[in-house]
Every structure is written in structure tokens, then in C-alpha cells.
Amino acid sequence: MPPLTYLLACRIGSAGVVALSSIMLQLTLSGAPAHGEDTPAQTPLQHLLGDGNFEIGPDYTTDPDLTDQGNPKGKSFEFEMRLADSKIFRGDDATLDPKKTVRTARKVFVYVPAAYQDGTKAPLLIIHDGPARLDLVRNALDNLTISEHPDRRLPPFIAIAVQNGGDDSYGSERGLEYDTMSDRLARFINDEVLPAVVNNSEIRAAYPNIALTDDPDGRAVMGCSSGGAAALTMGWFRPDLFRRLITYSGTFVDQQDEDAAEEANYPLGAWEYHSGKKLIENSEKKPLRIFTHVAENDLRNQDPAETYHNWVMANRRTAAALAAKDYDYRFVFSRGTRHCDQKVFKQTLADTLVWAWQGYR
């Protein structure tokens, strides 16, 4: 089996391999990353830069880069956005179930890392279901924006964790925002949330010249479950706005409301990415970099295909479609874990962020 340095040599050249050798120790691949729907190749998945399919578990540890190592801290902010003030998600959509709770205001959590220099156009990471894993992302920024290893260094992106509109599944505001196959969420984040961040008085007081990049290559999105499906959907429908996508336990199933207007074109919701219309394979390749993950014991993992609700099947098929279309993608299958399992985040998120931001300048 090829050693890890062999894989890295193919990806980044001998100089990069030498630079990484001090941190990778004896890690090796037990097999080259496999494409398709078959069981992924086994690998520790630590400090890997390669694309493809990987398997981890069933034992897990916390990556030190996701812990507080005493490095300089950035600044945290929190504010609210009233749904009634939105032009895109007002909380009064005709598809909503009146029995399901809609928030009157959503919280927005912002972390500006210590490495950010006021006045520069910052790259950014949108995190769905805020605050979600913002705690781990903060530690990764504190530790990896100042990493001595150039191939394990993060750009000083600003993390923006946005709360969903409330409740879950069919007929909910969260479901409308995350499970609908349209560009609506991408527009909401771009047109309403990002301006609210840079114009927030508290943030402006700390960073008078704060700015966010307009370059879609400097804009990432992360989410789990329906938030993961939403990350892919934002990039899929608006690659001109967001191009680096991170999905854990992605809800690539038929979770879209039956009375949604989008049913006319996407009757199976996010299931259409990999089956039915086979959106990924049958569409022109988009300039996206996509991380996907699913857990061995993820939701409805024994359901037959005709239910359109097997999370493991959906994510395997999505990975296979990305491979067939030759996307820059990484798919992780985690043994002995469940839906959006904290153990998986604590072991992989630093590596995932580093992989997701590869090639950014």
C-alpha cells in the first residue's frame, strides 16, 4: 500500500511533503482513496490533504488543534435579526405549518480571529444552525491561522454562525430555509446576513474598516443534517457566491415540502442530487470544492431506496456522483457513530477545514 507521503507527493510536490513530515509521523494509507459507492478506503484521516473516500472509527480522539492551546484569541459578537425585517425569510411563507413554531428573531454569532487585520477583505465561513460547532471552529482558527506548517494553515476567515428560523422538517421555517432546492438561502445570507454583520455597531466599533470578500472562492459554508444539505444547495445554485462546502450527515433526501413551488422542478428535493434527475452527474461541472460525511448508524440507514430517506445511501450516492463528475471532493464514512455525532467533529473538523481551504490565496 502506498505511504501517505506518496499520496501527498502526487498532490503537493516534494517540498510540501518535506514541510509536513515533522507532523505526520508514521501515518499511512491502508489503501488509495476509492471512488464510487463501494466501502471507502480505510485511513486515520489525520493531516491528509488528498481527495476521495475515507473511513474512520470506530475509536475516536479529539484533535489538539480543536482545543484551546492558549494562543491569542479573536473577538466574539452576537446580535439578532428580526424575521419580519427580512425580504426573503419573513416567517410567513405559505408552505409553513401553523402548528410549527417560527422564531420572531434569529441570532447571528460572529467570530473574528486574532489574525484578521482590520481593513482587509476577509474570507468567511457560514455555519448553519448557529452557534452549532462554532466553538471548535474558533479553536481551529486560533491554532491554525498561526501554524508553522504552511500546508496545515487556515486563512483568517471570519466565522458567521446563523440560527435557523425555527422547528424542523416539513412545514417548518428551518425546513423551508435548508431543504428547499433553490437559491433563496444563498441570497438571504449574501444580501441580508453579510451586510448585517459588517454594519453591526458593536463589530464596527472593534473593527472600523471590517470588510468581507466578494470572491466566491473565499466563501465557505458548513452545516450538519439539513444544514449540510443547505451548504451544498447554496453552492449548487449560486456558485458565484459560495464555493467551499462542508456537509456532515447531509440530508440529501426528500425533505422538501410537497406544496413548495420547487416541487415542479425537483419533486424529490435533495434526493435529486444523486438519483432521479441525477443533478450532479447530468449538470455541467461547477467550480465547487465539496466535503461530505455520513455516519454508519445515520438516520434511517436500513430504509429501501424507494423511501427516498436513507441518509447513508444518499451520502454514498452523492459521493459517487461527485467522483464520477471529477469534483474536488472528500467523503468520510465514520464507523460506530450516529447522526451529526460530536465525536466525528472533534476528530475531523480541523482536517476538514484545512482540506476545504486548500488552494485559497
C-alpha positions as a printed Julia matrix, in Angstrom:
361×3 Matrix{Float64}:
   0.0    0.0     0.0
   1.34   3.47   -0.79
   2.65   5.52    2.14
   0.98   8.81    2.98
   3.94  10.77    1.68
   3.44   9.15   -1.71
  -0.14  10.46   -1.87
   0.97  13.91   -0.79
   3.77  13.96   -3.34
   1.15  13.44   -6.03
  -0.91  16.31   -4.64
   1.54  18.98   -3.47
   5.06  18.04   -4.59
   8.19  17.03   -2.7
   8.68  20.39   -0.98
   5.26  20.17    0.63
   5.94  16.62    1.75
   9.15  17.64    3.47
   7.36  20.51    5.2
   4.72  18.17    6.52
   6.92  15.27    7.53
   7.5   16.57   11.05
   3.79  16.48   11.9
   2.62  13.35   10.13
   4.92  10.83   11.83
   4.09   7.24   10.84
   0.63   7.81    9.29
   0.0    5.68    6.22
  -2.92   4.97    3.98
  -4.2    1.41    4.13
  -5.46   1.88    0.58
  -5.75   4.55   -2.07
  -8.97   6.55   -1.81
 -11.68   4.63   -3.63
 -14.25   6.19   -5.9
 -17.86   5.18   -6.25
 -20.46   3.78   -3.91
 -18.36   0.92   -2.54
 -17.0    0.93    1.01
 -14.42   3.75    1.32
 -10.74   3.07    1.85
  -9.65   2.89    5.48
  -7.42   5.64    6.81
  -6.73   7.53   10.06
  -7.72  10.76    8.23
  -5.33  12.93   10.18
  -3.31  15.63    8.4
  -4.36  14.32    4.99
  -4.64  16.63    2.01
  -5.97  14.15   -0.53
  -9.36  13.9    -2.21
 -11.51  10.78   -2.33
 -13.29   8.39    0.04
 -12.09   7.71    3.59
 -13.22   5.63    6.53
 -12.62   6.39   10.22
 -13.54   4.83   13.55
 -14.88   3.11   15.5
 -12.43   4.69   18.01
 -12.13   8.47   18.16
  -9.91  11.09   19.74
 -10.07  14.89   19.87
  -7.7   16.67   17.5
  -5.48  19.0    19.61
  -6.0   21.75   17.02
  -9.66  21.84   18.09
  -8.79  22.56   21.72
  -7.74  25.77   23.49
  -3.94  25.85   23.3
  -3.59  29.3    24.8
  -2.98  31.1    21.51
  -4.19  34.69   21.0
  -7.97  34.92   20.86
 -10.12  36.89   18.48
 -13.36  38.67   19.31
 -16.85  37.18   19.56
 -20.08  39.02   18.8
 -23.78  38.19   18.9
 -26.79  40.06   17.56
 -30.32  39.36   16.35
 -32.13  39.77   13.04
 -35.91  40.03   13.15
 -37.63  37.76   10.64
 -40.26  40.44    9.97
 -37.49  42.72    8.65
 -36.37  40.18    6.04
 -37.39  40.37    2.41
 -36.57  36.68    1.86
 -37.45  34.7     5.02
 -40.13  36.65    6.87
 -41.6   33.64    8.68
 -44.92  33.89    6.86
 -44.37  31.6     3.88
 -47.49  29.87    2.56
 -45.86  26.43    2.9
 -45.41  26.74    6.69
 -47.41  24.56    9.06
 -49.18  26.91   11.52
 -48.62  24.32   14.27
 -44.84  24.68   13.97
 -43.05  27.46   15.82
 -41.34  30.22   13.87
 -38.8   32.45   15.62
 -39.53  36.14   15.77
 -35.77  36.81   15.55
 -32.73  34.74   14.69
 -29.38  35.06   16.44
 -26.18  35.59   14.5
 -22.86  34.65   16.12
 -19.65  36.13   14.7
 -16.03  35.28   15.47
 -13.24  37.47   14.13
  -9.89  35.7    14.63
  -6.9   37.46   16.12
  -5.05  37.01   12.83
  -7.55  39.16   10.93
  -6.25  42.62   10.02
  -8.9   45.34   10.03
  -9.41  46.82    6.59
  -8.61  43.67    4.64
 -11.35  41.79    2.79
 -11.76  38.71    4.95
 -12.67  35.27    3.68
 -15.64  33.84    5.55
 -17.29  30.66    6.76
 -21.07  30.5     7.14
 -22.21  27.95    9.75
 -25.82  26.8     9.66
 -27.87  26.1    12.8
 -25.74  28.61   14.7
 -23.95  28.5    17.01
 -23.53  24.78   16.08
 -19.78  23.93   16.05
 -18.55  27.5    16.34
 -16.64  26.55   19.49
 -14.49  24.08   17.55
 -14.1   26.46   14.62
 -12.87  29.2    16.99
 -10.16  26.92   18.36
  -9.16  25.84   14.85
  -8.77  29.49   13.83
  -6.77  30.37   16.95
  -4.41  27.46   16.39
  -4.14  27.08   12.62
  -4.06  30.66   11.36
  -0.64  30.87   13.03
   0.5   27.33   12.23
   4.18  26.97   11.39
   3.3   24.38    8.77
   2.17  26.11    5.55
   0.17  23.09    4.44
  -1.73  22.99    7.71
  -2.61  26.63    7.98
  -6.0   28.3     7.77
  -6.64  31.73    6.28
  -8.01  34.18    8.88
 -11.6   33.75    7.82
 -14.46  35.29    9.79
 -16.88  32.68   11.1
 -20.57  33.61   10.95
 -22.95  31.14   12.6
 -26.57  31.86   11.7
 -29.5   30.47   13.66
 -32.25  28.78   11.66
 -35.78  30.19   11.56
 -37.29  27.58   13.87
 -38.57  24.0    14.25
 -37.7   21.2    11.81
 -38.77  19.01    8.88
 -41.8   19.5     6.65
 -43.75  22.7     7.14
 -41.1   24.35    9.33
 -39.17  27.56    8.76
 -35.93  25.62    9.15
 -37.08  23.14    6.53
 -38.05  25.96    4.19
 -34.62  27.53    4.55
 -32.48  24.39    4.44
 -34.35  21.7     2.48
 -35.71  23.72   -0.43
 -33.93  23.32   -3.77
 -33.42  26.96   -4.69
 -31.0   29.87   -4.39
 -33.15  31.52   -1.72
 -30.89  30.74    1.25
 -27.77  31.81   -0.64
 -29.44  35.13   -1.43
 -30.56  35.55    2.17
 -27.04  35.05    3.5
 -25.43  37.23    0.84
 -28.0   40.02    0.66
 -29.13  40.27    4.28
 -26.86  38.48    6.76
 -23.47  39.61    5.46
 -24.45  43.31    5.29
 -25.87  43.0     8.82
 -22.51  41.67   10.02
 -20.34  44.43    8.56
 -22.82  47.13    9.62
 -23.31  45.91   13.17
 -22.39  48.76   15.54
 -20.53  46.59   18.05
 -18.49  44.91   15.34
 -17.82  48.26   13.68
 -16.59  49.69   16.97
 -13.99  46.93   17.24
 -13.15  46.84   13.52
 -13.99  50.21   11.91
 -12.9   49.06    8.46
 -14.11  45.48    8.52
 -14.79  44.03    5.08
 -15.8   40.64    3.69
 -14.54  39.28    0.41
 -16.78  39.21   -2.65
 -14.65  36.42   -4.13
 -16.77  33.22   -4.07
 -13.56  31.21   -3.72
 -13.1   32.88   -0.33
 -16.59  31.96    0.88
 -17.26  28.66    2.61
 -20.45  27.15    4.06
 -20.75  24.43    6.71
 -23.69  22.54    8.13
 -24.93  19.25    9.53
 -28.1   17.33    8.65
 -30.45  19.68    6.75
 -27.83  22.37    7.37
 -25.42  20.17    5.41
 -27.85  19.84    2.53
 -28.26  23.61    2.67
 -24.5   24.09    2.34
 -24.45  22.08   -0.88
 -27.59  23.8    -2.17
 -26.13  27.27   -1.59
 -23.09  26.44   -3.68
 -25.02  24.44   -6.26
 -27.48  27.18   -7.1
 -25.11  30.12   -6.52
 -21.51  29.12   -7.23
 -20.96  32.78   -7.99
 -21.4   33.42   -4.26
 -20.17  30.32   -2.35
 -17.76  27.6    -3.47
 -16.25  25.79   -0.46
 -18.87  23.46    1.01
 -18.76  21.28    4.15
 -21.58  18.85    4.93
 -21.8   16.4     7.84
 -24.62  13.8     7.86
 -26.11  15.67    4.91
 -29.87  15.44    4.4
 -29.67  14.58    0.71
 -33.12  13.03    0.96
 -36.66  14.07    0.01
 -37.31  16.56    2.81
 -38.74  19.36    0.67
 -42.35  20.42    1.3
 -44.8   18.84   -1.13
 -46.51  22.2    -1.61
 -43.26  24.04   -2.35
 -43.07  25.67   -5.77
 -39.71  23.92   -6.28
 -41.5   20.54   -6.39
 -42.29  21.21  -10.06
 -38.61  21.0   -10.99
 -37.26  18.94   -8.08
 -40.05  16.58   -6.96
 -37.69  14.54   -4.75
 -35.95  17.5    -3.15
 -32.26  16.98   -2.35
 -32.56  13.3    -3.36
 -32.37  14.67   -6.91
 -28.66  15.39   -6.47
 -27.8   11.72   -6.77
 -30.89   9.9    -8.01
 -33.92  10.69  -10.13
 -32.69  13.71  -12.05
 -29.06  12.92  -11.09
 -28.36  16.62  -10.91
 -24.68  16.28  -10.14
 -23.87  13.88  -12.95
 -26.17  15.43  -15.55
 -25.22  19.06  -14.95
 -22.2   20.99  -16.14
 -19.42  20.73  -13.58
 -19.44  23.69  -11.19
 -16.37  25.34   -9.57
 -17.06  23.79   -6.15
 -14.95  22.07   -3.51
 -17.16  19.7    -1.52
 -16.69  17.77    1.73
 -19.36  15.2     2.65
 -19.73  12.8     5.56
 -22.15  10.17    6.79
 -22.21   8.02    9.93
 -22.53   4.24    9.91
 -25.67   4.47   12.06
 -27.03   7.6    10.46
 -30.76   8.23   10.07
 -32.97   5.53    8.51
 -29.92   3.6     7.33
 -31.96   0.43    6.71
 -34.66   2.11    4.6
 -35.04   0.95    0.98
 -34.3    3.36   -1.84
 -37.96   3.92   -2.66
 -38.48   5.77    0.64
 -36.01   8.45   -0.54
 -34.96   8.79    3.11
 -31.89   6.63    3.73
 -29.13   9.03    4.83
 -26.27   6.54    4.35
 -27.44   5.59    0.87
 -27.98   9.24   -0.06
 -24.5   10.32    1.01
 -22.76   7.35   -0.64
 -24.58   8.12   -3.86
 -23.72  11.81   -3.61
 -20.03  10.95   -3.17
 -20.19   8.58   -6.14
 -21.77  11.28   -8.28
 -19.09  13.79   -7.27
 -16.39  11.26   -8.12
 -17.94  10.45  -11.48
 -18.0   14.14  -12.35
 -14.38  14.57  -11.18
 -15.13  17.15   -8.49
 -12.63  18.16   -5.83
 -14.39  16.21   -3.1
 -13.78  14.3     0.1
 -16.2   11.76    1.56
 -15.8   10.43    5.1
 -17.65   7.37    6.41
 -17.49   7.17   10.22
 -17.85   3.76   11.86
 -19.73   3.31   15.14
 -21.31   6.77   15.06
 -24.71   8.4    14.66
 -26.28  11.44   13.03
 -24.17  14.6    13.49
 -22.06  12.79   16.08
 -19.9   15.09   18.22
 -17.06  12.52   18.2
 -16.69  12.89   14.45
 -16.47  16.66   14.6
 -13.9   16.58   17.41
 -11.62  14.27   15.43
 -12.07  15.57   11.88
 -13.1   19.22   11.78
  -9.6   20.71   11.78
  -8.57  18.44    8.9
 -11.83  19.18    7.12
 -11.3   22.93    7.34
  -7.7   22.65    6.14
  -8.82  20.48    3.21
 -11.73  22.78    2.37
  -9.45  25.84    2.19
  -6.75  24.21    0.08
  -5.74  26.34   -2.88
  -7.06  29.59   -1.41
  -4.76  32.56   -1.74
